């Protein structure tokens, strides 16, 4: 019979990849702890409409990348493609705005997008996202970008943080109008997808990867030149605070993001080695209200855990492994020995295989054990064990009690 394989774009994560994955998530969590973010576990399935309304009808995610399916009553559900919409839903449903004037949440888990799989792009991937609800202060944008910077720094990942401002209700429509006009004038040079975007979501044309489109928009009007006074001041303060906190950044006037809810600050950390976006986020001051809540400015980001994992290194497991080998009819004593070692907090394997001492020691090596703890009739009768240091080859016979602080 043919072997079962994972669904295209879905992956098992194990071994060294998993150690990298854990290093990333632990580091991100540790940085978020220092900024006093609180965790929320969000469901993987939501009503599809939540994402349509948040991310935008004319985005790639909603148009072609969502896993959507009806439940038994015909309601349309979706595997979440991202966490921000769910976080807003949770913020409203749990009335978190009644707690404090602002709330800082983070979440971790799998996200699903029906994209074309390639290196660093999967259909199930993991994010840790963080969101701050309730403040439009540029200090928050700067702190959030500082977090991104710290994560990269602590993981030793070289990356630049690019920033831009997308303006607000007041200035964006004016800019959109100017951009549409411009795009009309270069329409002959745009790819088919951008011809459609030009009318429905003109900002997206700015970050099309097709060379002819990139050439065509080089002279396009820039949002930065259209910012209203408030947005200009806001953007300026964000940059000023970043400088004060020594966070390097690069302004990218073409940075627009693939989700529609953004306003003002947007940012992306781009890996210098892989040339892909590894962390991304921005401000979304209208989304909470658009989803039925009180007017609540917000800002956040999400890290792509697999993408960061591709860029970090990890060390071999350093904690020594004790490999207990029952030699003869001494299973009961071997279990006691293993139990004792574990009660001392040590990492222990007890051999599940029978065989010659040579075979058993080979097995210990396969497990990359540091110590073989050999127990036979003799050892049992004197409450001792023979312990062999597999790194040095040295073997000694010691009292079971003496194993307490054996490893130096
Ligand atoms: P996003 O840019 O769609 O933003 O995704 C954030 C990160 O998730 C990306 O930078 C990337 O590292 C990772 N990612 C996205 N798609 C894939 C994929 N197919 N395979 C592997 N990794 C992927 C958001 O999702 C927003 N919710 C971020 C945010 C939070 N904005 C404000 N708050």
Short mmCIF file of C-alpha atoms and ligand atoms in Angstrom, two decimals:
data_model
loop_
_atom_site.label_atom_id
_atom_site.label_comp_id
_atom_site.label_asym_id
_atom_site.label_seq_id
_atom_site.Cartn_x
_atom_site.Cartn_y
_atom_site.Cartn_z
CA UNK A 1 0.00 0.00 0.00
CA UNK A 2 1.19 3.50 -0.70
CA UNK A 3 2.51 5.44 2.26
CA UNK A 4 0.51 8.36 3.60
CA UNK A 5 2.15 11.75 3.22
CA UNK A 6 1.34 15.12 4.75
CA UNK A 7 -1.07 17.32 2.82
CA UNK A 8 0.76 19.68 0.43
CA UNK A 9 2.05 22.71 2.32
CA UNK A 10 1.65 20.98 5.73
CA UNK A 11 4.65 19.80 7.73
CA UNK A 12 5.84 17.72 10.63
CA UNK A 13 8.27 19.67 12.78
CA UNK A 14 10.80 17.55 14.65
CA UNK A 15 14.40 17.06 15.67
CA UNK A 16 16.71 19.99 15.11
CA UNK A 17 13.95 21.98 13.35
CA UNK A 18 11.83 21.67 16.46
CA UNK A 19 14.69 22.80 18.70
CA UNK A 20 15.06 25.88 16.50
CA UNK A 21 11.30 26.41 16.57
CA UNK A 22 11.34 26.26 20.39
CA UNK A 23 14.31 28.60 20.63
CA UNK A 24 12.37 31.12 18.56
CA UNK A 25 9.11 30.85 20.49
CA UNK A 26 10.85 30.93 23.87
CA UNK A 27 12.83 34.02 22.92
CA UNK A 28 9.77 35.84 21.58
CA UNK A 29 7.79 34.95 24.70
CA UNK A 30 10.63 36.11 26.93
CA UNK A 31 10.84 39.49 25.18
CA UNK A 32 7.05 39.92 25.35
CA UNK A 33 7.12 39.10 29.06
CA UNK A 34 9.50 41.99 29.65
CA UNK A 35 6.97 44.30 27.99
CA UNK A 36 4.15 42.91 30.14
CA UNK A 37 2.04 41.31 27.39
CA UNK A 38 -0.66 38.87 28.50
CA UNK A 39 -1.32 35.62 26.65
CA UNK A 40 -4.60 34.62 25.06
CA UNK A 41 -5.25 31.27 23.40
CA UNK A 42 -7.47 31.91 20.38
CA UNK A 43 -9.47 29.30 18.46
CA UNK A 44 -8.18 28.04 15.13
CA UNK A 45 -11.64 28.27 13.52
CA UNK A 46 -13.70 31.47 13.26
CA UNK A 47 -16.63 32.61 11.12
CA UNK A 48 -15.19 33.34 7.68
CA UNK A 49 -16.86 36.73 7.68
CA UNK A 50 -14.62 37.91 10.53
CA UNK A 51 -11.62 37.68 8.21
CA UNK A 52 -13.44 39.01 5.17
CA UNK A 53 -14.46 42.10 7.10
CA UNK A 54 -11.04 42.60 8.73
CA UNK A 55 -8.46 41.69 6.14
CA UNK A 56 -10.44 43.08 3.19
CA UNK A 57 -12.43 41.58 0.32
CA UNK A 58 -9.86 42.44 -2.32
CA UNK A 59 -6.79 41.03 -0.60
CA UNK A 60 -5.06 37.85 -1.79
CA UNK A 61 -5.72 36.24 1.58
CA UNK A 62 -9.48 36.62 1.39
CA UNK A 63 -9.82 36.15 -2.36
CA UNK A 64 -7.81 33.01 -2.78
CA UNK A 65 -5.91 31.85 0.29
CA UNK A 66 -8.48 31.05 2.96
CA UNK A 67 -9.46 27.51 3.91
CA UNK A 68 -13.22 28.04 4.04
CA UNK A 69 -15.82 25.35 4.69
CA UNK A 70 -19.45 25.20 5.79
CA UNK A 71 -20.40 23.66 9.13
CA UNK A 72 -23.34 21.26 9.33
CA UNK A 73 -25.78 24.15 9.48
CA UNK A 74 -24.29 25.79 6.40
CA UNK A 75 -22.47 28.62 8.20
CA UNK A 76 -19.20 29.52 6.58
CA UNK A 77 -16.20 28.87 8.78
CA UNK A 78 -12.52 29.48 8.12
CA UNK A 79 -9.22 28.18 9.41
CA UNK A 80 -7.66 31.40 10.63
CA UNK A 81 -5.18 32.89 8.13
CA UNK A 82 -3.82 35.29 10.78
CA UNK A 83 -4.41 36.29 14.40
CA UNK A 84 -5.23 40.01 14.48
CA UNK A 85 -8.89 39.63 13.50
CA UNK A 86 -9.37 36.92 16.15
CA UNK A 87 -7.58 39.03 18.75
CA UNK A 88 -9.94 41.94 18.04
CA UNK A 89 -12.91 39.59 18.21
CA UNK A 90 -11.66 38.27 21.57
CA UNK A 91 -11.01 41.79 22.86
CA UNK A 92 -14.61 42.72 22.09
CA UNK A 93 -16.31 39.47 23.06
CA UNK A 94 -14.56 39.45 26.45
CA UNK A 95 -15.13 43.18 26.90
CA UNK A 96 -11.45 43.70 27.70
CA UNK A 97 -11.87 47.42 27.07
CA UNK A 98 -13.73 47.61 30.39
CA UNK A 99 -10.63 46.46 32.28
CA UNK A 100 -8.13 49.18 31.50
CA UNK A 101 -7.73 52.03 29.03
CA UNK A 102 -5.32 49.89 27.07
CA UNK A 103 -4.65 46.17 26.85
CA UNK A 104 -1.63 44.22 25.56
CA UNK A 105 -2.23 40.69 24.31
CA UNK A 106 -0.20 38.01 22.61
CA UNK A 107 -1.09 34.67 21.02
CA UNK A 108 0.77 31.76 19.52
CA UNK A 109 -0.38 29.09 17.13
CA UNK A 110 -0.87 27.71 13.65
CA UNK A 111 -2.24 29.85 10.82
CA UNK A 112 -3.49 28.57 7.45
CA UNK A 113 -3.16 30.08 4.00
CA UNK A 114 -3.69 28.34 0.70
CA UNK A 115 -0.53 29.75 -0.87
CA UNK A 116 1.85 28.19 -3.35
CA UNK A 117 4.29 26.32 -1.12
CA UNK A 118 7.98 27.14 -1.42
CA UNK A 119 10.96 27.64 0.88
CA UNK A 120 9.68 29.50 3.94
CA UNK A 121 6.10 29.53 2.67
CA UNK A 122 3.69 26.90 3.92
CA UNK A 123 -0.04 26.34 4.05
CA UNK A 124 0.13 25.72 7.77
CA UNK A 125 2.66 27.90 9.55
CA UNK A 126 2.99 29.35 13.02
CA UNK A 127 2.91 32.87 14.31
CA UNK A 128 3.37 34.59 17.61
CA UNK A 129 1.45 37.82 17.39
CA UNK A 130 1.18 40.71 19.81
CA UNK A 131 -1.44 43.46 19.82
CA UNK A 132 -1.84 46.64 21.84
CA UNK A 133 -5.41 47.96 22.01
CA UNK A 134 -6.39 51.42 23.17
CA UNK A 135 -3.64 53.90 22.41
CA UNK A 136 -2.73 55.94 19.39
CA UNK A 137 0.43 57.28 21.01
CA UNK A 138 3.43 56.95 18.63
CA UNK A 139 5.33 55.71 21.66
CA UNK A 140 3.41 52.43 21.34
CA UNK A 141 4.37 52.02 17.67
CA UNK A 142 7.97 52.63 18.65
CA UNK A 143 7.83 50.14 21.52
CA UNK A 144 6.32 47.51 19.27
CA UNK A 145 9.09 48.00 16.71
CA UNK A 146 11.61 47.91 19.54
CA UNK A 147 10.26 44.49 20.47
CA UNK A 148 10.81 43.31 16.90
CA UNK A 149 14.34 44.65 17.05
CA UNK A 150 15.05 42.89 20.37
CA UNK A 151 13.72 39.57 19.08
CA UNK A 152 16.02 39.73 16.08
CA UNK A 153 18.94 40.81 18.20
CA UNK A 154 18.50 38.06 20.79
CA UNK A 155 18.19 35.42 18.09
CA UNK A 156 21.22 36.79 16.28
CA UNK A 157 19.32 37.30 13.02
CA UNK A 158 20.58 40.05 10.72
CA UNK A 159 17.58 41.93 9.35
CA UNK A 160 16.51 45.46 8.59
CA UNK A 161 13.25 46.88 9.82
CA UNK A 162 11.52 48.83 7.08
CA UNK A 163 8.84 51.34 8.02
CA UNK A 164 6.26 53.48 6.29
CA UNK A 165 3.09 55.37 7.12
CA UNK A 166 -0.19 54.65 5.33
CA UNK A 167 -2.02 57.70 6.68
CA UNK A 168 -5.56 57.86 8.02
CA UNK A 169 -9.18 58.41 6.95
CA UNK A 170 -8.35 62.01 6.15
CA UNK A 171 -5.25 61.71 3.98
CA UNK A 172 -5.38 58.18 2.54
CA UNK A 173 -8.36 58.79 0.19
CA UNK A 174 -6.60 61.80 -1.29
CA UNK A 175 -3.47 59.77 -1.85
CA UNK A 176 -5.43 56.82 -3.27
CA UNK A 177 -6.98 59.12 -5.80
CA UNK A 178 -3.58 60.49 -6.86
CA UNK A 179 -2.12 56.99 -7.04
CA UNK A 180 -5.03 55.69 -9.15
CA UNK A 181 -4.55 58.52 -11.59
CA UNK A 182 -0.87 57.76 -11.83
CA UNK A 183 -1.50 54.03 -12.31
CA UNK A 184 -3.92 54.80 -15.14
CA UNK A 185 -1.08 56.64 -16.86
CA UNK A 186 1.28 53.64 -16.67
CA UNK A 187 -1.39 50.97 -17.16
CA UNK A 188 0.35 49.65 -20.28
CA UNK A 189 3.29 48.48 -18.16
CA UNK A 190 1.37 46.69 -15.40
CA UNK A 191 0.96 42.92 -15.07
CA UNK A 192 -2.53 41.39 -15.34
CA UNK A 193 -2.93 41.10 -11.57
CA UNK A 194 -1.96 44.74 -11.07
CA UNK A 195 -4.41 45.83 -13.77
CA UNK A 196 -7.10 44.46 -11.48
CA UNK A 197 -5.49 45.80 -8.29
CA UNK A 198 -5.23 49.23 -9.87
CA UNK A 199 -9.00 49.68 -9.52
CA UNK A 200 -9.77 47.62 -6.44
CA UNK A 201 -6.71 47.96 -4.22
CA UNK A 202 -4.26 50.38 -5.89
CA UNK A 203 -1.81 50.47 -2.96
CA UNK A 204 -1.02 46.79 -3.53
CA UNK A 205 0.44 47.62 -6.93
CA UNK A 206 3.30 49.33 -5.10
CA UNK A 207 4.68 46.09 -3.72
CA UNK A 208 4.13 43.86 -6.73
CA UNK A 209 7.24 41.72 -7.29
CA UNK A 210 7.03 41.76 -11.11
CA UNK A 211 9.94 43.78 -12.50
CA UNK A 212 7.91 45.74 -15.07
CA UNK A 213 5.46 46.80 -12.35
CA UNK A 214 8.31 47.79 -10.04
CA UNK A 215 9.78 49.91 -12.84
CA UNK A 216 6.39 51.42 -13.63
CA UNK A 217 5.73 52.59 -10.06
CA UNK A 218 9.17 54.07 -9.44
CA UNK A 219 7.85 57.57 -10.04
CA UNK A 220 4.48 56.95 -8.36
CA UNK A 221 3.31 59.51 -5.80
CA UNK A 222 4.33 58.54 -2.25
CA UNK A 223 1.97 58.33 0.71
CA UNK A 224 4.60 60.11 2.82
CA UNK A 225 4.13 63.24 0.70
CA UNK A 226 0.37 63.13 1.23
CA UNK A 227 0.24 62.63 5.01
CA UNK A 228 -2.03 65.08 6.83
CA UNK A 229 -0.51 67.16 9.64
CA UNK A 230 -1.54 64.69 12.39
CA UNK A 231 -0.17 61.68 10.52
CA UNK A 232 3.01 63.52 9.66
CA UNK A 233 3.56 64.38 13.32
CA UNK A 234 2.76 60.83 14.36
CA UNK A 235 5.19 59.36 11.86
CA UNK A 236 7.87 61.79 12.85
CA UNK A 237 7.52 60.93 16.54
CA UNK A 238 7.71 57.20 15.82
CA UNK A 239 11.00 57.72 14.02
CA UNK A 240 12.30 60.00 16.74
CA UNK A 241 11.52 57.42 19.46
CA UNK A 242 13.18 54.68 17.43
CA UNK A 243 16.31 56.78 17.24
CA UNK A 244 16.22 57.40 20.99
CA UNK A 245 15.94 53.65 21.59
CA UNK A 246 18.68 52.96 19.06
CA UNK A 247 16.51 50.87 16.79
CA UNK A 248 17.90 51.01 13.26
CA UNK A 249 15.24 51.26 10.54
CA UNK A 250 14.93 52.06 6.86
CA UNK A 251 12.12 54.07 5.38
CA UNK A 252 10.44 52.27 2.50
CA UNK A 253 7.77 54.46 0.90
CA UNK A 254 6.55 51.46 -1.11
CA UNK A 255 5.82 49.31 1.91
CA UNK A 256 2.04 48.72 1.93
CA UNK A 257 1.35 45.25 3.47
CA UNK A 258 -1.10 42.67 2.19
CA UNK A 259 -3.94 43.28 4.64
CA UNK A 260 -6.36 46.19 4.37
CA UNK A 261 -6.81 47.12 8.02
CA UNK A 262 -3.62 49.13 8.40
CA UNK A 263 -3.41 52.85 9.08
CA UNK A 264 -0.41 55.04 9.80
CA UNK A 265 2.66 53.00 10.86
CA UNK A 266 3.44 49.79 8.99
CA UNK A 267 6.68 47.83 9.26
CA UNK A 268 8.38 44.66 8.12
CA UNK A 269 11.62 43.01 9.16
CA UNK A 270 13.26 41.58 6.07
CA UNK A 271 15.94 38.93 6.41
CA UNK A 272 19.18 39.98 4.76
CA UNK A 273 20.18 36.40 4.06
CA UNK A 274 16.88 35.00 2.74
CA UNK A 275 15.40 38.22 1.37
CA UNK A 276 11.96 37.42 2.79
CA UNK A 277 9.79 39.12 5.38
CA UNK A 278 10.13 37.41 8.72
CA UNK A 279 8.22 39.73 11.08
CA UNK A 280 5.53 42.20 10.08
CA UNK A 281 2.90 44.46 11.54
CA UNK A 282 1.49 47.90 11.92
CA UNK A 283 -1.23 50.13 13.28
CA UNK A 284 -4.94 49.54 12.63
CA UNK A 285 -6.89 52.34 14.24
CA UNK A 286 -10.32 51.60 12.76
CA UNK A 287 -10.58 47.82 12.85
CA UNK A 288 -12.00 47.48 16.36
CA UNK A 289 -14.74 49.96 15.53
CA UNK A 290 -15.38 48.38 12.15
CA UNK A 291 -15.98 45.07 13.92
CA UNK A 292 -18.60 46.67 16.16
CA UNK A 293 -16.54 47.87 19.11
CA UNK A 294 -15.88 51.28 20.60
CA UNK A 295 -13.37 53.44 18.71
CA UNK A 296 -10.07 51.84 19.73
CA UNK A 297 -6.75 52.55 18.06
CA UNK A 298 -4.42 49.54 17.97
CA UNK A 299 -1.04 48.36 16.80
CA UNK A 300 0.69 44.99 16.64
CA UNK A 301 2.87 42.54 14.78
CA UNK A 302 3.36 38.86 14.13
CA UNK A 303 6.51 36.79 13.78
CA UNK A 304 6.66 33.91 11.33
CA UNK A 305 8.06 31.19 13.55
CA UNK A 306 9.21 28.88 10.74
CA UNK A 307 10.88 31.76 8.95
CA UNK A 308 12.84 32.82 12.03
CA UNK A 309 13.65 29.17 12.72
CA UNK A 310 15.36 28.92 9.33
CA UNK A 311 17.75 31.62 10.49
CA UNK A 312 18.73 30.54 13.99
CA UNK A 313 21.25 28.03 15.21
CA UNK A 314 20.85 25.67 18.15
CA UNK A 315 23.18 23.58 20.18
CA UNK A 316 22.93 19.87 20.79
CA UNK A 317 21.03 18.88 23.91
CA UNK A 318 23.51 19.50 26.71
CA UNK A 319 21.75 17.92 29.63
CA UNK A 320 23.39 14.51 30.18
CA UNK A 321 21.34 11.41 29.52
CA UNK A 322 21.63 8.40 31.87
CA UNK A 323 21.06 5.11 30.07
CA UNK A 324 20.11 2.37 32.53
CA UNK A 325 21.00 -1.16 31.38
CA UNK A 326 19.46 -4.09 33.27
CA UNK A 327 21.94 -6.92 32.96
CA UNK A 328 20.34 -10.25 33.88
CA UNK A 329 17.03 -10.70 35.69
CA UNK A 330 17.18 -7.36 37.45
CA UNK A 331 14.35 -5.38 35.84
CA UNK A 332 12.83 -4.46 39.18
CA UNK A 333 16.07 -3.05 40.52
CA UNK A 334 16.70 -1.26 37.18
CA UNK A 335 13.27 0.39 37.44
CA UNK A 336 14.13 1.50 40.97
CA UNK A 337 17.44 2.95 39.80
CA UNK A 338 15.76 4.83 36.94
CA UNK A 339 13.09 6.06 39.29
CA UNK A 340 15.69 7.29 41.77
CA UNK A 341 17.63 9.16 39.08
CA UNK A 342 14.45 10.79 37.74
CA UNK A 343 13.46 11.82 41.25
CA UNK A 344 16.76 13.70 41.29
CA UNK A 345 15.64 15.56 38.16
CA UNK A 346 17.96 13.68 35.82
CA UNK A 347 17.12 12.70 32.23
CA UNK A 348 16.90 8.90 32.09
CA UNK A 349 16.32 6.17 29.53
CA UNK A 350 15.93 2.60 30.65
CA UNK A 351 16.86 0.08 27.98
CA UNK A 352 13.78 -1.60 26.46
CA UNK A 353 15.97 -4.05 24.54
CA UNK A 354 17.70 -7.17 25.76
CA UNK A 355 21.15 -8.11 24.52
CA UNK A 356 24.85 -8.38 25.22
CA UNK A 357 26.59 -5.61 27.12
CA UNK A 358 28.29 -4.59 23.87
CA UNK A 359 24.91 -4.24 22.14
CA UNK A 360 23.51 -2.33 25.09
CA UNK A 361 26.40 0.12 25.07
CA UNK A 362 25.94 0.60 21.33
CA UNK A 363 22.31 1.41 22.02
CA UNK A 364 23.35 3.91 24.71
CA UNK A 365 25.53 5.61 22.11
CA UNK A 366 22.65 5.72 19.63
CA UNK A 367 20.71 7.64 22.24
CA UNK A 368 23.73 9.94 22.63
CA UNK A 369 23.80 9.05 26.34
CA UNK A 370 26.51 10.50 28.51
CA UNK A 371 26.41 7.72 31.12
CA UNK A 372 25.60 4.03 30.95
CA UNK A 373 24.24 2.88 34.30
CA UNK A 374 24.79 -0.86 34.34
CA UNK A 375 22.92 -2.89 36.93
CA UNK A 376 23.35 -6.62 37.44
CA UNK A 377 22.78 -9.11 40.30
CA UNK A 378 25.93 -7.97 42.09
CA UNK A 379 25.02 -4.30 41.98
CA UNK A 380 21.50 -5.09 43.10
CA UNK A 381 22.71 -7.02 46.16
CA UNK A 382 24.87 -4.15 47.35
CA UNK A 383 22.50 -1.27 46.34
CA UNK A 384 25.08 -0.07 43.90
CA UNK A 385 25.41 0.59 40.17
CA UNK A 386 28.29 0.48 37.70
CA UNK A 387 28.42 3.77 35.91
CA UNK A 388 30.37 4.22 32.70
CA UNK A 389 31.17 7.67 31.43
CA UNK A 390 30.70 7.22 27.69
CA UNK A 391 32.70 10.35 26.93
CA UNK A 392 35.86 9.22 28.76
CA UNK A 393 35.33 5.44 28.93
CA UNK A 394 35.95 5.50 32.69
CA UNK A 395 33.82 3.04 34.67
CA UNK A 396 33.20 3.03 38.41
CA UNK A 397 31.07 1.18 40.89
CA UNK A 398 29.22 3.49 43.26
CA UNK A 399 26.41 3.46 45.78
CA UNK A 400 23.05 4.37 44.26
CA UNK A 401 22.88 7.35 46.63
CA UNK A 402 26.16 8.68 45.20
CA UNK A 403 24.47 9.25 41.80
CA UNK A 404 22.69 12.24 43.32
CA UNK A 405 25.47 14.58 42.38
CA UNK A 406 27.40 12.44 40.00
CA UNK A 407 27.54 14.71 36.96
CA UNK A 408 29.93 17.60 37.37
P1 LIG B 1 1.48 38.92 7.72
O1 LIG B 1 2.50 39.79 7.10
O2 LIG B 1 0.43 38.38 6.84
O3 LIG B 1 0.84 39.75 8.92
O4 LIG B 1 2.21 37.70 8.43
C1 LIG B 1 3.19 37.91 9.43
C2 LIG B 1 4.35 36.94 9.25
O5 LIG B 1 3.88 35.60 9.18
C3 LIG B 1 5.11 37.11 7.94
O6 LIG B 1 6.06 38.15 8.04
C4 LIG B 1 5.78 35.76 7.81
O7 LIG B 1 6.94 35.70 8.60
C5 LIG B 1 4.74 34.82 8.37
N1 LIG B 1 3.99 34.18 7.28
C6 LIG B 1 2.96 34.69 6.57
N2 LIG B 1 2.54 33.80 5.64
C7 LIG B 1 3.33 32.71 5.76
C8 LIG B 1 3.39 31.44 5.07
N3 LIG B 1 2.54 31.12 4.12
N4 LIG B 1 4.35 30.56 5.46
C9 LIG B 1 5.22 30.87 6.46
N5 LIG B 1 5.20 32.04 7.14
C10 LIG B 1 4.26 32.94 6.80
C11 LIG B 1 -0.14 39.29 9.73
O8 LIG B 1 -0.51 38.15 9.75
C12 LIG B 1 -0.69 40.32 10.67
N6 LIG B 1 -1.77 39.71 11.46
C13 LIG B 1 0.40 40.88 11.56
C14 LIG B 1 -0.10 41.92 12.51
C15 LIG B 1 -0.39 41.76 13.82
N7 LIG B 1 -0.39 43.17 12.20
C16 LIG B 1 -0.83 43.79 13.27
N8 LIG B 1 -0.86 42.93 14.25
#
